[in-house]
PDB file of C-alpha atoms in Angstrom:
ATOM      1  CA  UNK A 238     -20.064 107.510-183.183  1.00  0.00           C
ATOM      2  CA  UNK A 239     -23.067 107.505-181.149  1.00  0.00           C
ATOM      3  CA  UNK A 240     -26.189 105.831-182.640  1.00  0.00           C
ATOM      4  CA  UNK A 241     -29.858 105.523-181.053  1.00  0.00           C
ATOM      5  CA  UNK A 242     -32.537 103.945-182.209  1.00  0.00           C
ATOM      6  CA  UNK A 243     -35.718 102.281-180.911  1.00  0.00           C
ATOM      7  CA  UNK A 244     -37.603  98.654-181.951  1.00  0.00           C
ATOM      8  CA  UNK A 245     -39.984  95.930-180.164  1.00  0.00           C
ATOM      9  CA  UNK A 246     -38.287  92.735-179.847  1.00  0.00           C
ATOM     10  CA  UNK A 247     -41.753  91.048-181.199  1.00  0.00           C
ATOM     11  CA  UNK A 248     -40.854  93.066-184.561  1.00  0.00           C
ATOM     12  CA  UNK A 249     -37.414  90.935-184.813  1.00  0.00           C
ATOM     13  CA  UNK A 250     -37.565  87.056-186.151  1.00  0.00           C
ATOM     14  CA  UNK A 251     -34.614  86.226-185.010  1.00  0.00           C
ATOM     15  CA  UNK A 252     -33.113  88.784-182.109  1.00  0.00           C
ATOM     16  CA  UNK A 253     -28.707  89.472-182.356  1.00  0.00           C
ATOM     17  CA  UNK A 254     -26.783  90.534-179.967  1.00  0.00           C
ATOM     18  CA  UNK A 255     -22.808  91.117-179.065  1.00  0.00           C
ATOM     19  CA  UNK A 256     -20.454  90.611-177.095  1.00  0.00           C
ATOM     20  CA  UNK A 257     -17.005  92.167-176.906  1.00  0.00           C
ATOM     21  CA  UNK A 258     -14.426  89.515-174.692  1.00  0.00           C
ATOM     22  CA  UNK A 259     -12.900  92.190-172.813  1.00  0.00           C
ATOM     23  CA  UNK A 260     -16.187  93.242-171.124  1.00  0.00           C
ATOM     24  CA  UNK A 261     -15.676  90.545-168.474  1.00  0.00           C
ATOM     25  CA  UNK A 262     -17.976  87.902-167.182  1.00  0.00           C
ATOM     26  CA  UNK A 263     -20.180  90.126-165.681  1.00  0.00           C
ATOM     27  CA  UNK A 264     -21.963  90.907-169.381  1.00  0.00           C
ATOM     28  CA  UNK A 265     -21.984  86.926-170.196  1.00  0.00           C
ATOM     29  CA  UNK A 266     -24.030  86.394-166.941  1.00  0.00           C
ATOM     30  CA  UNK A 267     -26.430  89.345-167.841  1.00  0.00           C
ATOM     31  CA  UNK A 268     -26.617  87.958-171.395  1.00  0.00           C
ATOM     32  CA  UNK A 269     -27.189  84.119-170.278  1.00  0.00           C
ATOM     33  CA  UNK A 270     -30.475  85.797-168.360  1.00  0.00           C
ATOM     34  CA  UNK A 271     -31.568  88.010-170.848  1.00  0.00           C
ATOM     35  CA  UNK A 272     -31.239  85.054-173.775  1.00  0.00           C
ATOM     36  CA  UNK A 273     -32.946  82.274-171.922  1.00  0.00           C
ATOM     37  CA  UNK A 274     -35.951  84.889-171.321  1.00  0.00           C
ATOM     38  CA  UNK A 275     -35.765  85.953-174.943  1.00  0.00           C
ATOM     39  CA  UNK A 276     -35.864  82.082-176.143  1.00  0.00           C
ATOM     40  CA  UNK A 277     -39.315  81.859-174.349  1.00  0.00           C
ATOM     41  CA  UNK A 278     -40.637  83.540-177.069  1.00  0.00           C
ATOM     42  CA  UNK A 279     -38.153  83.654-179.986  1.00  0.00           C
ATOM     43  CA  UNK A 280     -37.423  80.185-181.798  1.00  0.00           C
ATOM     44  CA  UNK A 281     -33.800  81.601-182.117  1.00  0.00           C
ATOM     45  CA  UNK A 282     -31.477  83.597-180.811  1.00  0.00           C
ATOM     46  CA  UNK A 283     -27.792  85.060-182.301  1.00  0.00           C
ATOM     47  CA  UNK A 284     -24.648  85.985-180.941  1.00  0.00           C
ATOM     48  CA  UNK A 285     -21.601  87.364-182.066  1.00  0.00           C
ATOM     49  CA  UNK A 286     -18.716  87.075-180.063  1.00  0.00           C
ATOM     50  CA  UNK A 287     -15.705  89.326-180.783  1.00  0.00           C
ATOM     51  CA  UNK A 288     -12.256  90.110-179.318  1.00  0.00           C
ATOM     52  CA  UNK A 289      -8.564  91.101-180.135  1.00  0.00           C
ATOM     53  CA  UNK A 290      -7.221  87.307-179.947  1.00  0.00           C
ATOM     54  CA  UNK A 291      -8.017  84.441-181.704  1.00  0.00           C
ATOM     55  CA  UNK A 292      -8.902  82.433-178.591  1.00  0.00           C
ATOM     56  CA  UNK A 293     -11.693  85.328-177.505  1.00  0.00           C
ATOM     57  CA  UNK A 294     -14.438  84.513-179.430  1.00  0.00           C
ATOM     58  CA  UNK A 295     -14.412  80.757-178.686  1.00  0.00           C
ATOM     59  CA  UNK A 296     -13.179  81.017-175.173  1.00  0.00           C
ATOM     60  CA  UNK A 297     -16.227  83.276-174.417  1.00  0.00           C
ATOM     61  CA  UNK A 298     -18.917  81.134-176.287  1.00  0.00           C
ATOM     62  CA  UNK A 299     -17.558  78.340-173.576  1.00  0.00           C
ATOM     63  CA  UNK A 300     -18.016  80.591-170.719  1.00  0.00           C
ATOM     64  CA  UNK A 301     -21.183  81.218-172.148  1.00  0.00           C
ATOM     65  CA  UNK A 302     -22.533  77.920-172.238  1.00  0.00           C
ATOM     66  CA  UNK A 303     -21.547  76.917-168.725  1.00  0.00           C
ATOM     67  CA  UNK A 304     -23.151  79.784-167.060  1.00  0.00           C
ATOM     68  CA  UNK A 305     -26.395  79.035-169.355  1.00  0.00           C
ATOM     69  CA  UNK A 306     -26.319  75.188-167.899  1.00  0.00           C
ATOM     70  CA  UNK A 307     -26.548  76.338-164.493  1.00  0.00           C
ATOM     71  CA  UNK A 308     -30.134  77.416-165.442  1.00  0.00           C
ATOM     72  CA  UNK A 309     -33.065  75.132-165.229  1.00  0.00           C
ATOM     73  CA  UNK A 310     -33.813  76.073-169.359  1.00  0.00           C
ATOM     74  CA  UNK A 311     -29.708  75.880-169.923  1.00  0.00           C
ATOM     75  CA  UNK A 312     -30.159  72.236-170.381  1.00  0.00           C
ATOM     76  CA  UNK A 313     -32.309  72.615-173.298  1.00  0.00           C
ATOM     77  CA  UNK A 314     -29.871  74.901-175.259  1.00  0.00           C
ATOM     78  CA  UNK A 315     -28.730  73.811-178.594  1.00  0.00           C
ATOM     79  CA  UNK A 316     -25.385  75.662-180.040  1.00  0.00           C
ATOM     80  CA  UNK A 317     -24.433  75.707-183.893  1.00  0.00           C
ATOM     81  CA  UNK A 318     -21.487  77.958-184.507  1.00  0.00           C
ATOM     82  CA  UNK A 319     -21.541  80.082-187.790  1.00  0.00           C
ATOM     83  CA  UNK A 320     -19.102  81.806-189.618  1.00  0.00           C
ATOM     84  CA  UNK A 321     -15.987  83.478-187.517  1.00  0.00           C
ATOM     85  CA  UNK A 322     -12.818  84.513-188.673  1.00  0.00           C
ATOM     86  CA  UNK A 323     -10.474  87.656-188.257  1.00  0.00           C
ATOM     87  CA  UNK A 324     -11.447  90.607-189.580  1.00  0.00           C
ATOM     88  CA  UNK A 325      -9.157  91.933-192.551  1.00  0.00           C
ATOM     89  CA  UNK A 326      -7.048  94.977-191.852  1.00  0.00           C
ATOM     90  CA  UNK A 327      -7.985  94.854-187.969  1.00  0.00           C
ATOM     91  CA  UNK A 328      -6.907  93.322-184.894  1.00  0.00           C
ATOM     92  CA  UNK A 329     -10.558  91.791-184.340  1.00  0.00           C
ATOM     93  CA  UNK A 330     -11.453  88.174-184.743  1.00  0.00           C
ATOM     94  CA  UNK A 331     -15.160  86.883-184.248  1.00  0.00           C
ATOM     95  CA  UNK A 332     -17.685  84.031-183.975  1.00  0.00           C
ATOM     96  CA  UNK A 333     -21.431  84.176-184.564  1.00  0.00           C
ATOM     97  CA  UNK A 334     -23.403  81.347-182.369  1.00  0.00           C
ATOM     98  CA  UNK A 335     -26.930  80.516-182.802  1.00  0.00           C
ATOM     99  CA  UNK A 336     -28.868  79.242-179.665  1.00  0.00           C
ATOM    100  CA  UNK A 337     -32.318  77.460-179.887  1.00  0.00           C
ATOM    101  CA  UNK A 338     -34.449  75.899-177.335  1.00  0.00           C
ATOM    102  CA  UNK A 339     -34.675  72.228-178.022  1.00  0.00           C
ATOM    103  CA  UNK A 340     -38.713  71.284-178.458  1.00  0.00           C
TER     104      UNK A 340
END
């Protein structure tokens, strides 16, 4: 299923994204850049992190945040995990994080 679509990142309170654990560290790295210049205007930003093993999701939000404190911003990052499970009748388990910039 292919599905495009179009929107202005000022029309979105609170901006989500994803990330799938077998897309490799290259995509965390582009996502670490992309958040901390998204939480220079947003308040907030969400993440969902999904894989086929329970360890993905988790394992990839601490990837996440190491690559983010490398950053002069990372430091001000403030993680609260949200809900994450497995996903009935699939082989998928997830975690949604959201990041703010401390004030």
């Amino acid at each position: 299923m292919r599905l495009e679509y179009g929107f202005q990142l000022a029309d979105v309170d609170v901006p989500c994204f994803a990330v799938e654990a077998i897309e490799g560290i290259g995509k965390l790295f582009t996502l670490a850049t992309l958040l901390i210049n998204v939480l220079g205007t947003k308040s907030a930003v969400e993440i969902v992190f999904h894989g086929l093993n329970p360890d993905d999701p988790d394992a990839k939000i601490e990837a996440f945040k190491e690559i983010a404190r490398g950053c002069r911003a990372g430091g001000e990052l403030r993680y609260e995990l949200g809900a994450g499970g497995h996903i009935a009748g699939s082989s998928s388990y997830f975690r949604w994080v959201t990041v703010t910039r401390e004030s």
